[in-house]
C-alpha cells in the first residue's frame, strides 16, 4: 500500500516523498479508517485526501467552505490530469445536473461541494446512488463554535454521512490547533475513532519580524518593502476597511501594483480583485481579515500586518499564507499602542452584539483578553519569535518544546537588548494595587512620577504611598504597564474610560522570582543588503539562486509560466510552483526524464509543458 501511495504521489503530483504525517493519513483512509489531520497552513493537507481518492474506487466528496477555494483546487487537480469537478450555486441547474450525471458515470475521482448542497434534494438522491469512496471535510474547524470561522451548515455533515447507504471513511483537516476545537470536530462530525495526526506547527521557511512603528512610518516601510520586492507577491493585512482604502491608495500612488479586498466592496469587485491577485496581475493584495481563507496561492512571498491582530491564532493563520511552496518567505508585523487600543475596543464591541447573558459575555471577553495579551506579548518579547509562537501552540498538544533561538527572526538576528525593568514594574504593581483599579494608565503614570496636574490633585492622589516614587518618562511607564498587561499581571478593562487593574497573575509579580524585561532594538540587522531582489521585478526566490545565470533563467521561466497560465486561464502557480521553477534552474534538465525528476513535475505536466520548458532551459 505504501508503495502504491508513493507511486501515486510521484506520478500524479510529481513529488518525491511524503512530508511528515501525510503517509499516516493516507494509509488510514485507504485502510478504511476515519482520520483527522491537524497541520499548519502550507503543510500539504490536500495531498492527504487526494492520493487516497486516486487509490480508492469511486468518487471522493470534498466539503469545502468557499466557492473560490473549490474553483482553484479543481483547477490545480485538472492541471495534473486528475479528473475532478465542483458543484455549487455558480453553476446553472443544467450544469449541475451534468456534473452529477458524469460523477455517477464514474468520470471524476474528486467532487468538491459546499455544505449548502445538502439543501438540494437532487444532490441527496445523487449521493444515495453514487459510489462515494470518502467524505473529506476541509477547514474542519468551521464545524466548531470555538473556531474562528464557524459555519452552521457544517453541522449537517454528520447527518449527510449517516444518510449514505454505505458509510465511507470520514477525513477531517484543519490548521486550527486547540484541543477544544479538535474534540468538537470529532464529536460533531460523528467520527469513529479517527487516526489523529498532529504535526509540528513550525514553518522553517518563514522568517518572522516584529517592529514597533508609528502609523506614518508603517506606511513608508510597507511602500519601500513592496517596491524593493516588486517581483514578489505579497499580502498586507489592515484591521479596518478605512485603512485598507488609505494604504491601497498610497501604495498605488507610490507605484506598487496593488489591489484591495474588504467586505465593503461589491461582490463583483471582490471577485475581480482576488483574481488579479491570484493571477499575479496585481501581485500585492491590501485587505482586511475577510481575505484569505479561500486562497491557496502558493507563491505568496510575504505577509505584512499593518496592524496587530487580536490573537496569535489569527496572526499565525494569516501570516502562514506566505510561503506555502516551502520557499523562503517573510512575515512582518508592524504595531504600535493604538493597535492595542483598537483590539480592546473590538473585544468590547463584539460581545455587545451577541445574544449572551452577562456572565457568558464576560467569559467570552476574558478569553479574548487572554488571547490579546498573548498577541501583545509576542510584539514585546525579546525572545525568539518562532519559539514564542511554537510555545503558544504546542504546549496544548504535548509536543517537544521548540528550540530557543531560530536564527531566522528579527529577535534572533537584530541587535535586541533586553532591559531589566523589574523594579519599575514592581512600583507600578504597587501603585495599581493602591489605587484599586479605579484609574487609567495616564493617572497611574502621573501618580508614580509625582505629577502635580489637576486630576491628580483633584482625586487627592498626592497623598498616595506610591506618589512620586519613580523617575521615568510617562511613555516608559505606560509601555511597562502594557508589558505587564501582556504578561497578565495587570488587566485593562475597556469601558468608556479604560481602567488598569490587577490581572490573573498579579500575585506572581510580588514573588522574588519575578523579572520583567523590555525590548530595545539597538540596530536592525538589515537582512537583505541590496542584492538581486532590489532590481525591479526580480523575485526573491530567484535571489536565493547561486549564479547569475540561474537567476536569469528563473525569471525567463517565470515569464513563460505567466504566458501559459494566461493562455489557459489558470493562475501561474497552478502551472508550476516557484519551488518547481527553482528546481529546474538548479537541475538544468536536458531530457524529459531529467525534467520529470524535478519536484513538482508529474507525468501530465511533463506531457503538457515539458517541451516548451525544456526548450527555454536549453536555450
Ligand atoms: P494546506 O492545505 O495544508 O495549507 P496545501 O495542500 O495547499 O497545504 O499544500 C501546500 C503546498 O505544498 C502545495 O504547493 C503543495 O503542492 C505542496 N506539497 C504538498 N505535499 C507535498 C510533498 N509531499 N512534497 C512536495 N510538495 C508538497
Ligand atoms: Mg488546504
Coordinates of C-alpha atoms and ligand atoms in Angstrom, one line a residue:
X1 CA 0.0 0.0 0.0
X2 CA 2.8 2.4 0.9
X3 CA 4.5 1.7 -2.4
X4 CA 1.3 2.4 -4.3
X5 CA 0.8 5.6 -2.4
X6 CA 4.4 6.7 -3.1
X7 CA 3.9 5.9 -6.8
X8 CA 0.7 7.8 -6.9
X9 CA 2.4 10.8 -5.3
X10 CA 5.3 10.6 -7.7
X11 CA 3.5 10.0 -11.0
X12 CA 0.4 12.2 -10.4
X13 CA 1.8 15.1 -8.4
X14 CA 5.5 14.9 -9.2
X15 CA 6.6 14.8 -5.5
X16 CA 9.5 12.5 -4.5
X17 CA 8.3 11.8 -1.0
X18 CA 5.6 12.4 1.6
X19 CA 6.0 15.1 4.1
X20 CA 5.7 14.4 7.8
X21 CA 2.3 13.0 8.7
X22 CA 1.0 12.6 5.2
X23 CA 1.6 8.9 4.7
X24 CA 0.0 8.0 8.0
X25 CA -3.2 9.9 7.0
X26 CA -3.2 8.3 3.5
X27 CA -2.8 4.9 5.0
X28 CA -5.5 5.5 7.5
X29 CA -8.0 6.4 4.8
X30 CA -7.1 3.7 2.3
X31 CA -7.4 1.2 5.2
X32 CA -10.9 2.4 5.8
X33 CA -10.3 4.4 8.9
X34 CA -11.6 7.9 9.8
X35 CA -8.7 10.3 10.1
X36 CA -8.1 13.8 11.4
X37 CA -5.1 15.8 10.3
X38 CA -4.1 18.9 12.2
X39 CA -1.3 20.6 10.3
X40 CA -0.3 24.2 9.7
X41 CA -1.2 26.1 6.6
X42 CA 1.1 25.1 3.8
X43 CA 2.0 21.7 5.3
X44 CA 0.2 19.9 2.5
X45 CA -3.2 18.7 3.7
X46 CA -4.7 18.3 0.3
X47 CA -2.4 15.5 -0.8
X48 CA -3.6 13.5 2.2
X49 CA -7.0 13.0 0.8
X50 CA -6.2 13.4 -2.9
X51 CA -3.9 10.5 -3.0
X52 CA -6.4 8.1 -1.4
X53 CA -9.1 9.5 -3.7
X54 CA -7.0 8.3 -6.6
X55 CA -6.3 4.9 -5.0
X56 CA -9.8 4.0 -3.9
X57 CA -12.6 3.0 -6.3
X58 CA -15.4 5.6 -6.7
X59 CA -15.6 9.3 -6.1
X60 CA -14.4 11.3 -3.1
X61 CA -16.7 14.1 -1.8
X62 CA -14.7 17.1 -0.6
X63 CA -16.6 19.6 1.6
X64 CA -15.0 23.0 1.4
X65 CA -16.4 26.2 2.9
X66 CA -15.8 28.6 0.0
X67 CA -16.7 28.6 -3.7
X68 CA -13.4 30.3 -4.7
X69 CA -11.4 27.7 -2.9
X70 CA -13.1 24.9 -4.8
X71 CA -12.5 26.5 -8.1
X72 CA -8.8 26.9 -7.5
X73 CA -8.3 23.4 -6.1
X74 CA -10.2 21.8 -9.0
X75 CA -8.0 23.8 -11.4
X76 CA -4.9 22.5 -9.7
X77 CA -6.1 18.9 -9.9
X78 CA -7.1 19.2 -13.5
X79 CA -3.7 20.7 -14.4
X80 CA -2.2 17.4 -13.0
X81 CA -4.6 15.4 -15.2
X82 CA -6.7 14.3 -12.3
X83 CA -10.4 14.2 -13.1
X84 CA -12.2 16.5 -10.6
X85 CA -15.2 18.8 -10.6
X86 CA -17.2 21.0 -8.3
X87 CA -20.8 21.6 -7.6
X88 CA -22.0 24.9 -6.4
X89 CA -24.6 27.6 -7.0
X90 CA -22.4 29.4 -9.6
X91 CA -23.3 26.6 -12.0
X92 CA -26.7 26.7 -13.7
X93 CA -29.1 23.9 -12.8
X94 CA -28.4 22.1 -16.1
X95 CA -24.6 22.3 -15.5
X96 CA -25.2 20.9 -12.0
X97 CA -27.2 18.1 -13.5
X98 CA -24.5 17.3 -15.9
X99 CA -21.7 17.2 -13.2
X100 CA -23.8 14.8 -11.1
X101 CA -24.5 12.6 -14.1
X102 CA -20.9 12.4 -15.0
X103 CA -19.9 11.7 -11.4
X104 CA -22.4 8.9 -11.4
X105 CA -20.9 7.5 -14.6
X106 CA -17.5 7.4 -12.7
X107 CA -15.9 10.2 -14.6
X108 CA -14.5 12.1 -11.5
X109 CA -12.2 11.0 -8.7
X110 CA -13.0 14.0 -6.6
X111 CA -16.1 16.2 -6.3
X112 CA -15.9 19.4 -4.3
X113 CA -19.0 20.8 -2.7
X114 CA -20.1 23.4 -0.1
X115 CA -22.3 22.1 2.7
X116 CA -25.1 24.2 1.3
X117 CA -25.5 21.3 -1.2
X118 CA -27.3 19.3 1.5
X119 CA -30.3 21.5 0.9
X120 CA -30.7 20.3 -2.6
X121 CA -32.9 17.1 -2.9
X122 CA -31.3 16.3 -6.2
X123 CA -28.0 16.1 -4.5
X124 CA -29.4 13.8 -1.9
X125 CA -30.7 11.4 -4.5
X126 CA -27.4 11.6 -6.3
X127 CA -25.5 10.8 -3.1
X128 CA -27.7 7.8 -2.5
X129 CA -26.7 6.3 -5.8
X130 CA -23.1 7.4 -6.2
X131 CA -20.1 5.2 -5.3
X132 CA -18.7 7.5 -2.7
X133 CA -15.2 6.4 -1.7
X134 CA -14.5 9.0 1.0
X135 CA -16.0 12.1 2.6
X136 CA -13.4 14.8 3.3
X137 CA -14.0 17.8 5.4
X138 CA -11.5 20.6 4.6
X139 CA -11.2 23.5 7.0
X140 CA -13.0 21.3 9.5
X141 CA -12.7 23.8 12.3
X142 CA -15.7 25.6 10.6
X143 CA -17.9 23.0 12.5
X144 CA -16.9 24.3 15.9
X145 CA -18.3 27.4 17.6
X146 CA -15.0 27.8 19.3
X147 CA -13.2 28.1 16.0
X148 CA -12.8 31.4 14.2
X149 CA -14.9 30.7 11.2
X150 CA -18.0 28.8 12.5
X151 CA -20.4 27.8 9.7
X152 CA -23.7 26.4 10.9
X153 CA -24.1 24.4 7.7
X154 CA -21.1 22.3 8.7
X155 CA -23.3 20.9 11.5
X156 CA -25.2 19.0 8.8
X157 CA -22.3 17.0 7.6
X158 CA -22.8 14.2 10.1
X159 CA -26.4 13.6 9.1
X160 CA -25.4 13.6 5.5
X161 CA -22.8 10.9 6.1
X162 CA -25.4 8.9 8.2
X163 CA -27.8 9.1 5.3
X164 CA -25.5 7.3 2.9
X165 CA -26.3 3.7 2.1
X166 CA -22.8 2.6 2.9
X167 CA -20.7 4.8 5.3
X168 CA -17.4 5.8 3.7
X169 CA -14.4 6.9 5.8
X170 CA -14.6 10.5 7.0
X171 CA -11.4 12.6 6.9
X172 CA -11.2 16.0 8.6
X173 CA -8.4 18.5 8.1
X174 CA -7.7 21.8 9.8
X175 CA -4.8 24.2 10.7
X176 CA -6.5 25.3 13.9
X177 CA -4.7 23.8 16.8
X178 CA -6.7 24.0 20.0
X179 CA -7.7 20.6 21.6
X180 CA -11.1 22.0 22.3
X181 CA -11.8 22.6 18.6
X182 CA -10.3 19.2 17.7
X183 CA -12.6 17.4 20.1
X184 CA -15.6 19.4 18.7
X185 CA -14.7 18.2 15.2
X186 CA -14.6 14.5 16.2
X187 CA -17.9 14.9 18.1
X188 CA -19.9 17.0 15.7
X189 CA -18.8 15.1 12.6
X190 CA -19.6 11.8 14.5
X191 CA -16.2 10.4 13.6
X192 CA -15.3 6.9 14.6
X193 CA -12.1 6.5 16.5
X194 CA -10.2 8.6 13.9
X195 CA -6.4 8.2 13.3
X196 CA -5.2 11.6 14.6
X197 CA -2.1 13.2 13.2
X198 CA -0.9 16.4 14.7
X199 CA 2.3 17.7 13.1
X200 CA 4.6 20.4 14.5
X201 CA 3.5 23.9 13.8
X202 CA 6.9 25.2 12.8
X203 CA 7.2 26.6 9.3
X204 CA 11.0 26.8 8.9
X205 CA 10.9 28.7 5.6
X206 CA 9.1 31.7 7.2
X207 CA 11.1 34.5 8.6
X208 CA 9.3 36.5 11.4
X209 CA 9.8 40.1 12.2
X210 CA 8.2 42.5 14.6
X211 CA 8.7 46.2 14.6
X212 CA 7.1 48.9 16.7
X213 CA 6.4 51.8 14.3
X214 CA 4.3 55.0 14.2
X215 CA 1.5 54.9 11.7
X216 CA 3.4 57.2 9.3
X217 CA 6.5 55.0 9.4
X218 CA 4.4 51.9 8.9
X219 CA 3.2 53.3 5.6
X220 CA 6.7 54.3 4.5
X221 CA 8.1 50.9 5.4
X222 CA 5.4 49.0 3.6
X223 CA 5.8 51.1 0.4
X224 CA 9.5 50.7 0.3
X225 CA 9.3 47.0 1.1
X226 CA 6.8 46.4 -1.7
X227 CA 8.9 48.4 -4.2
X228 CA 12.1 46.6 -3.2
X229 CA 10.2 43.3 -3.7
X230 CA 8.4 44.3 -6.9
X231 CA 8.9 40.8 -8.4
X232 CA 7.2 39.2 -5.5
X233 CA 3.6 38.6 -4.5
X234 CA 2.5 39.7 -1.0
X235 CA -0.5 40.3 1.2
X236 CA -0.8 43.4 3.5
X237 CA -3.4 43.0 6.3
X238 CA -5.1 46.0 7.9
X239 CA -7.6 45.9 10.7
X240 CA -10.2 48.2 9.1
X241 CA -11.7 48.9 5.7
X242 CA -10.7 52.5 6.0
X243 CA -7.1 51.6 6.5
X244 CA -7.3 49.2 3.5
X245 CA -8.6 52.0 1.4
X246 CA -5.9 54.5 2.6
X247 CA -3.0 52.2 2.3
X248 CA -4.1 50.8 -1.1
X249 CA -4.3 54.3 -2.5
X250 CA -0.9 55.3 -1.1
X251 CA 0.8 52.1 -2.4
X252 CA -0.7 52.6 -5.9
X253 CA 0.4 56.2 -5.8
X254 CA 3.9 55.0 -4.9
X255 CA 3.9 52.7 -8.0
X256 CA 3.1 49.4 -6.4
X257 CA 0.9 47.1 -8.4
X258 CA -1.6 46.6 -5.6
X259 CA -5.3 45.6 -5.4
X260 CA -7.6 45.5 -2.4
X261 CA -10.3 43.4 -0.7
X262 CA -12.7 44.0 2.1
X263 CA -16.4 43.3 2.9
X264 CA -17.4 46.9 1.9
X265 CA -16.7 46.2 -1.8
X266 CA -19.3 44.8 -4.2
X267 CA -19.1 41.1 -4.8
X268 CA -18.0 41.7 -8.4
X269 CA -15.2 43.9 -7.3
X270 CA -14.0 41.4 -4.7
X271 CA -14.0 38.6 -7.2
X272 CA -12.2 40.7 -9.8
X273 CA -9.5 41.9 -7.3
X274 CA -8.9 38.4 -6.0
X275 CA -8.5 37.1 -9.5
X276 CA -6.0 39.8 -10.3
X277 CA -4.0 38.9 -7.3
X278 CA -4.1 35.1 -7.8
X279 CA -3.1 35.6 -11.4
X280 CA -0.1 37.8 -10.5
X281 CA -1.6 40.7 -12.4
X282 CA -1.7 42.7 -9.2
X283 CA 0.8 40.9 -7.1
X284 CA 0.1 42.9 -3.9
X285 CA -3.2 42.5 -2.0
X286 CA -4.2 45.0 0.7
X287 CA -7.0 43.5 2.7
X288 CA -8.9 43.1 5.9
X289 CA -9.0 39.6 7.5
X290 CA -12.0 38.9 5.3
X291 CA -9.5 37.9 2.7
X292 CA -7.6 34.7 2.6
X293 CA -9.4 31.6 3.6
X294 CA -10.2 30.8 0.0
X295 CA -6.7 31.4 -1.2
X296 CA -4.3 28.6 -1.9
X297 CA -1.8 30.7 -3.8
X298 CA 1.5 29.0 -3.1
X299 CA 3.9 31.8 -4.2
X300 CA 3.0 34.5 -1.7
X301 CA 6.4 35.6 -0.7
X302 CA 5.5 38.0 2.2
X303 CA 2.6 38.8 4.5
X304 CA 2.8 42.2 6.2
X305 CA 0.5 43.1 9.1
X306 CA -0.1 46.8 9.1
X307 CA -1.9 46.3 12.4
X308 CA -1.6 43.9 15.2
X309 CA -4.4 41.3 15.1
X310 CA -6.4 40.3 18.2
X311 CA -4.9 36.9 18.8
X312 CA -1.9 34.8 17.9
X313 CA -4.3 32.3 16.4
X314 CA -5.4 34.9 13.8
X315 CA -1.9 36.1 13.3
X316 CA -0.3 32.8 12.6
X317 CA -3.1 31.7 10.3
X318 CA -2.8 35.0 8.3
X319 CA 1.0 35.1 8.3
X320 CA 1.0 31.4 7.4
X321 CA -0.4 32.2 4.0
X322 CA 3.1 33.1 3.0
X323 CA 5.5 30.5 1.5
X324 CA 3.1 27.6 1.1
X325 CA 5.5 26.2 -1.6
X326 CA 8.2 25.9 1.1
X327 CA 10.5 28.6 -0.4
X328 CA 11.8 31.4 1.8
X329 CA 9.1 33.9 2.7
X330 CA 8.7 36.8 5.2
X331 CA 6.1 37.6 7.8
X332 CA 6.3 41.2 9.1
X333 CA 4.3 42.6 11.9
X334 CA 4.1 46.3 12.4
X335 CA 2.4 47.6 15.5
X336 CA 2.0 50.5 17.9
X337 CA 0.0 51.4 21.0
X338 CA -3.1 52.4 19.1
X339 CA -3.4 48.8 17.7
X340 CA -3.7 47.6 21.3
X341 CA -6.4 50.2 22.0
X342 CA -8.3 49.2 18.8
X343 CA -8.1 45.5 19.7
X344 CA -9.5 46.2 23.2
X345 CA -12.3 48.2 21.6
X346 CA -13.2 45.3 19.3
X347 CA -13.4 43.0 22.3
X348 CA -16.0 45.2 23.9
X349 CA -18.0 45.7 20.7
X350 CA -18.3 42.1 19.6
X351 CA -19.7 40.7 22.8
X352 CA -22.3 43.5 22.9
X353 CA -23.8 42.2 19.7
X354 CA -24.3 38.7 20.7
X355 CA -27.3 37.2 22.5
X356 CA -25.4 36.2 25.6
X357 CA -26.1 36.5 29.3
X358 CA -23.9 38.9 31.1
X359 CA -21.9 36.1 32.7
X360 CA -21.4 34.4 29.3
X361 CA -20.4 37.6 27.7
X362 CA -17.8 38.2 30.5
X363 CA -16.4 34.6 30.0
X364 CA -16.0 35.3 26.3
X365 CA -14.4 38.7 26.9
X366 CA -11.9 37.3 29.4
X367 CA -10.9 34.6 26.9
X368 CA -10.4 37.3 24.3
X369 CA -8.4 39.4 26.7
X370 CA -6.1 36.5 27.3
X371 CA -5.6 35.9 23.6
X372 CA -4.9 39.6 23.1
X373 CA -2.4 39.5 26.0
X374 CA -0.6 36.7 24.2
X375 CA -0.6 38.6 21.0
X376 CA 0.9 41.8 22.6
X377 CA 3.3 39.6 24.5
X378 CA 4.6 38.4 21.1
X379 CA 5.0 42.0 19.9
X380 CA 7.0 42.9 23.0
X381 CA 9.0 39.8 23.7
X382 CA 12.8 39.8 23.5
X383 CA 12.9 36.0 23.0
X384 CA 13.0 34.2 19.7
X385 CA 9.7 34.9 17.9
X386 CA 9.4 31.4 16.4
X387 CA 9.9 29.9 19.8
X388 CA 7.2 32.2 21.2
X389 CA 4.7 31.1 18.6
X390 CA 5.5 27.4 18.9
X391 CA 5.4 27.6 22.6
X392 CA 1.9 29.1 22.5
X393 CA 0.5 26.5 20.1
X394 CA 2.4 23.4 21.1
X395 CA 2.0 23.4 24.9
X396 CA -1.6 22.3 24.3
X397 CA -0.5 19.3 22.3
X398 CA 2.4 18.0 24.4
X399 CA 4.8 18.2 21.5
X400 CA 8.5 18.7 22.2
X401 CA 9.5 22.1 23.3
X402 CA 10.9 24.3 20.5
X403 CA 14.5 25.5 20.4
X404 CA 15.0 28.9 22.0
X405 CA 16.8 30.5 19.1
X406 CA 16.0 30.0 15.4
X407 CA 18.4 32.4 13.8
X408 CA 15.7 33.4 11.4
X409 CA 13.5 36.0 13.2
X410 CA 14.2 39.7 14.0
X411 CA 14.8 39.0 17.7
X412 CA 17.4 36.4 16.8
X413 CA 19.2 38.4 14.1
X414 CA 18.8 42.1 15.1
X415 CA 20.7 43.6 18.0
X416 CA 17.9 43.4 20.5
X417 CA 18.6 44.4 24.1
X418 CA 16.5 43.1 27.0
X419 CA 16.5 46.0 29.5
X420 CA 15.7 44.8 33.0
X421 CA 12.7 46.8 34.2
X422 CA 11.7 44.7 37.2
X423 CA 12.0 47.4 39.8
X424 CA 9.8 49.8 37.8
X425 CA 7.3 47.0 37.2
X426 CA 7.1 46.3 40.9
X427 CA 6.5 50.0 41.6
X428 CA 3.7 50.0 39.0
X429 CA 2.1 46.9 40.5
X430 CA 2.1 48.5 44.0
X431 CA 0.6 51.7 42.6
X432 CA -2.2 49.9 40.8
X433 CA -2.9 47.9 43.9
X434 CA -3.0 51.0 46.0
X435 CA -5.3 52.8 43.5
X436 CA -7.6 49.7 43.5
X437 CA -8.0 49.6 39.8
X438 CA -10.0 52.8 39.6
X439 CA -7.8 54.8 37.2
X440 CA -6.4 54.7 33.7
X441 CA -2.8 54.4 32.5
X442 CA -2.2 58.1 32.4
X443 CA -3.2 58.7 36.1
X444 CA -1.1 55.7 37.2
X445 CA 1.9 57.2 35.4
X446 CA 1.2 60.7 36.8
X447 CA 1.0 59.4 40.4
X448 CA 4.2 57.4 40.1
X449 CA 6.0 60.3 38.6
X450 CA 4.8 62.7 41.3
X451 CA 2.9 64.9 38.8
X452 CA 1.1 68.0 40.1
X453 CA -1.6 68.0 37.4
X454 CA -5.1 68.9 38.2
X455 CA -6.6 65.3 38.0
X456 CA -4.0 64.0 40.5
X457 CA -4.7 66.8 43.0
X458 CA -8.5 66.7 42.5
X459 CA -8.6 62.9 43.3
X460 CA -6.4 63.6 46.3
X461 CA -3.7 61.2 45.0
X462 CA -0.8 63.3 46.1
X463 CA -1.1 61.5 49.4
X464 CA -0.7 58.1 47.9
X465 CA 2.2 56.0 49.2
X466 CA 3.4 55.4 45.7
X467 CA 3.2 59.1 44.8
X468 CA 6.4 60.3 43.2
X469 CA 8.5 57.1 43.7
X470 CA 9.6 56.8 40.1
X471 CA 11.9 58.9 37.9
X472 CA 10.9 57.7 34.4
X473 CA 9.2 59.3 31.4
X474 CA 5.5 58.9 31.2
X475 CA 5.9 57.0 27.9
X476 CA 8.2 54.4 29.5
X477 CA 5.8 53.9 32.4
X478 CA 3.0 53.4 30.0
X479 CA 5.0 51.0 28.0
X480 CA 5.9 48.9 31.0
X481 CA 2.2 48.9 32.0
X482 CA 1.4 47.4 28.6
X483 CA 4.2 44.9 29.1
X484 CA 2.6 43.9 32.5
X485 CA -0.8 43.6 30.8
X486 CA 0.8 41.3 28.1
X487 CA 2.1 39.1 30.9
X488 CA -1.4 39.1 32.5
X489 CA 0.0 40.7 35.7
X490 CA -2.3 43.7 35.0
X491 CA -5.5 43.9 33.1
X492 CA -7.1 46.8 31.2
X493 CA -10.9 46.9 31.2
X494 CA -12.2 48.7 28.2
X495 CA -15.1 50.8 29.3
X496 CA -15.7 54.3 28.3
X497 CA -12.5 55.0 30.3
X498 CA -10.0 52.2 30.1
X499 CA -9.0 51.3 33.7
X500 CA -5.9 49.5 34.9
X501 CA -6.5 46.8 37.4
X502 CA -4.7 43.7 38.7
X503 CA -4.6 40.7 36.3
X504 CA -4.9 37.0 37.0
X505 CA -1.1 36.7 37.5
X506 CA -0.8 39.7 39.8
X507 CA 0.4 37.6 42.8
X508 CA 3.4 36.2 40.8
X509 CA 4.7 39.7 40.3
X510 CA 5.1 40.0 44.1
X511 CA 7.4 37.0 44.3
X512 CA 11.2 37.1 44.4
X513 CA 11.4 35.1 41.1
X514 CA 9.6 37.8 39.2
X515 CA 11.6 39.5 36.4
X516 CA 10.5 41.8 33.6
X517 CA 12.4 42.8 30.5
X518 CA 11.7 45.4 28.0
X519 CA 12.7 45.2 24.4
X520 CA 15.1 47.8 23.0
X521 CA 16.2 47.4 19.4
X522 CA 19.7 48.8 19.0
X523 CA 20.3 48.1 15.4
X524 CA 18.2 46.2 13.0
X525 CA 20.4 43.9 11.1
X526 CA 19.4 44.5 7.5
X527 CA 18.8 41.0 6.4
X528 CA 19.0 41.8 2.7
X529 CA 21.7 44.1 1.6
X530 CA 20.7 45.4 -1.8
X531 CA 21.2 42.1 -3.6
X532 CA 19.5 40.9 -6.8
X533 CA 16.0 41.4 -5.4
X534 CA 16.4 45.1 -5.3
X535 CA 16.5 45.3 -9.0
X536 CA 13.0 45.9 -10.3
X537 CA 10.8 42.9 -10.8
X538 CA 13.2 40.2 -9.8
X539 CA 11.7 37.8 -7.4
X540 CA 13.2 36.9 -4.1
X541 CA 13.1 33.2 -4.9
X542 CA 15.4 33.9 -7.8
X543 CA 17.7 35.8 -5.4
X544 CA 18.3 32.6 -3.5
X545 CA 19.8 31.0 -6.5
X546 CA 23.6 30.9 -6.7
X547 CA 24.6 32.0 -10.1
X548 CA 23.5 35.0 -12.2
X549 CA 22.7 32.6 -15.0
X550 CA 20.3 30.6 -12.8
X551 CA 18.7 33.8 -11.6
X552 CA 18.2 34.9 -15.1
X553 CA 16.8 31.6 -16.1
X554 CA 14.3 31.7 -13.2
X555 CA 12.9 35.0 -14.5
X556 CA 12.6 33.6 -18.0
X557 CA 10.8 30.6 -16.8
X558 CA 8.5 32.8 -14.6
X559 CA 7.7 34.8 -17.7
X560 CA 6.9 31.6 -19.7
X561 CA 4.8 30.3 -16.8
X562 CA 2.7 33.5 -16.8
X563 CA 2.1 33.4 -20.6
X564 CA 1.0 29.8 -20.4
X565 CA -1.2 30.5 -17.4
X566 CA -2.9 33.4 -19.1
X567 CA -3.4 31.3 -22.2
X568 CA -5.1 28.6 -20.2
X569 CA -7.0 30.9 -17.9
X570 CA -5.4 29.5 -14.7
X571 CA -3.2 31.1 -12.0
X572 CA 0.5 30.8 -12.7
X573 CA 1.2 28.8 -9.5
X574 CA -1.1 26.1 -10.9
X575 CA 1.1 25.6 -13.9
X576 CA 4.3 25.2 -11.8
X577 CA 5.1 26.4 -8.2
X578 CA 8.0 28.7 -7.5
X579 CA 9.7 25.7 -5.9
X580 CA 9.4 23.7 -9.1
X581 CA 10.8 26.6 -11.2
X582 CA 13.7 26.8 -8.8
X583 CA 14.2 23.1 -9.0
X584 CA 14.5 23.4 -12.8
X585 CA 17.1 26.2 -12.5
X586 CA 19.2 24.1 -10.2
X587 CA 18.9 20.8 -12.1
X588 CA 19.0 22.2 -15.6
X589 CA 17.2 19.2 -17.1
X590 CA 18.0 18.3 -20.7
X591 CA 15.8 15.3 -21.3
X592 CA 12.2 14.5 -20.5
X593 CA 13.4 12.0 -17.8
X594 CA 15.5 14.7 -16.1
X595 CA 12.6 17.1 -16.3
X596 CA 10.4 14.5 -14.6
X597 CA 12.9 14.2 -11.8
X598 CA 12.2 17.8 -10.7
X599 CA 10.0 18.0 -7.7
X600 CA 6.5 19.2 -8.7
X601 CA 6.7 17.7 -12.2
X602 CA 4.4 14.7 -12.7
X603 CA 3.5 12.7 -15.9
X604 CA 0.8 15.0 -17.0
X605 CA 2.8 18.2 -16.6
X606 CA 5.7 16.6 -18.4
X607 CA 3.4 15.8 -21.3
X608 CA 1.8 19.3 -21.2
X609 CA 4.7 21.6 -20.6
X610 CA 7.9 19.5 -20.9
X611 CA 8.7 20.6 -24.5
X612 CA 8.4 24.3 -24.1
X613 CA 10.1 24.4 -20.7
X614 CA 13.0 22.2 -21.9
X615 CA 13.4 24.4 -24.9
X616 CA 13.6 27.5 -22.8
X617 CA 16.0 25.9 -20.3
X618 CA 18.3 24.7 -23.1
X619 CA 18.3 28.0 -24.9
Ligands
LIG1 P1 -2.5 23.1 3.2 O1 -3.9 22.8 2.7 O2 -2.1 22.2 4.3 O3 -2.4 24.6 3.6 P2 -1.7 22.5 0.6 O4 -2.3 21.2 0.5 O5 -2.3 23.6 -0.1 O6 -1.5 22.9 2.1 O7 -0.2 22.3 0.1 C1 0.8 23.4 0.2 C2 1.9 23.2 -0.9 O8 2.7 22.1 -0.6 C3 1.3 23.0 -2.2 O9 2.0 23.8 -3.1 C4 1.6 21.5 -2.5 O10 1.7 21.2 -3.8 C5 2.9 21.3 -1.7 N1 3.1 19.9 -1.2 C6 2.2 19.1 -0.6 N2 2.7 17.9 -0.3 C7 4.0 17.9 -0.8 C8 5.1 16.9 -0.9 N3 4.9 15.7 -0.3 N4 6.2 17.3 -1.5 C9 6.4 18.5 -2.0 N5 5.4 19.5 -2.0 C10 4.2 19.2 -1.4
LIG2 MG1 -5.8 23.5 2.4

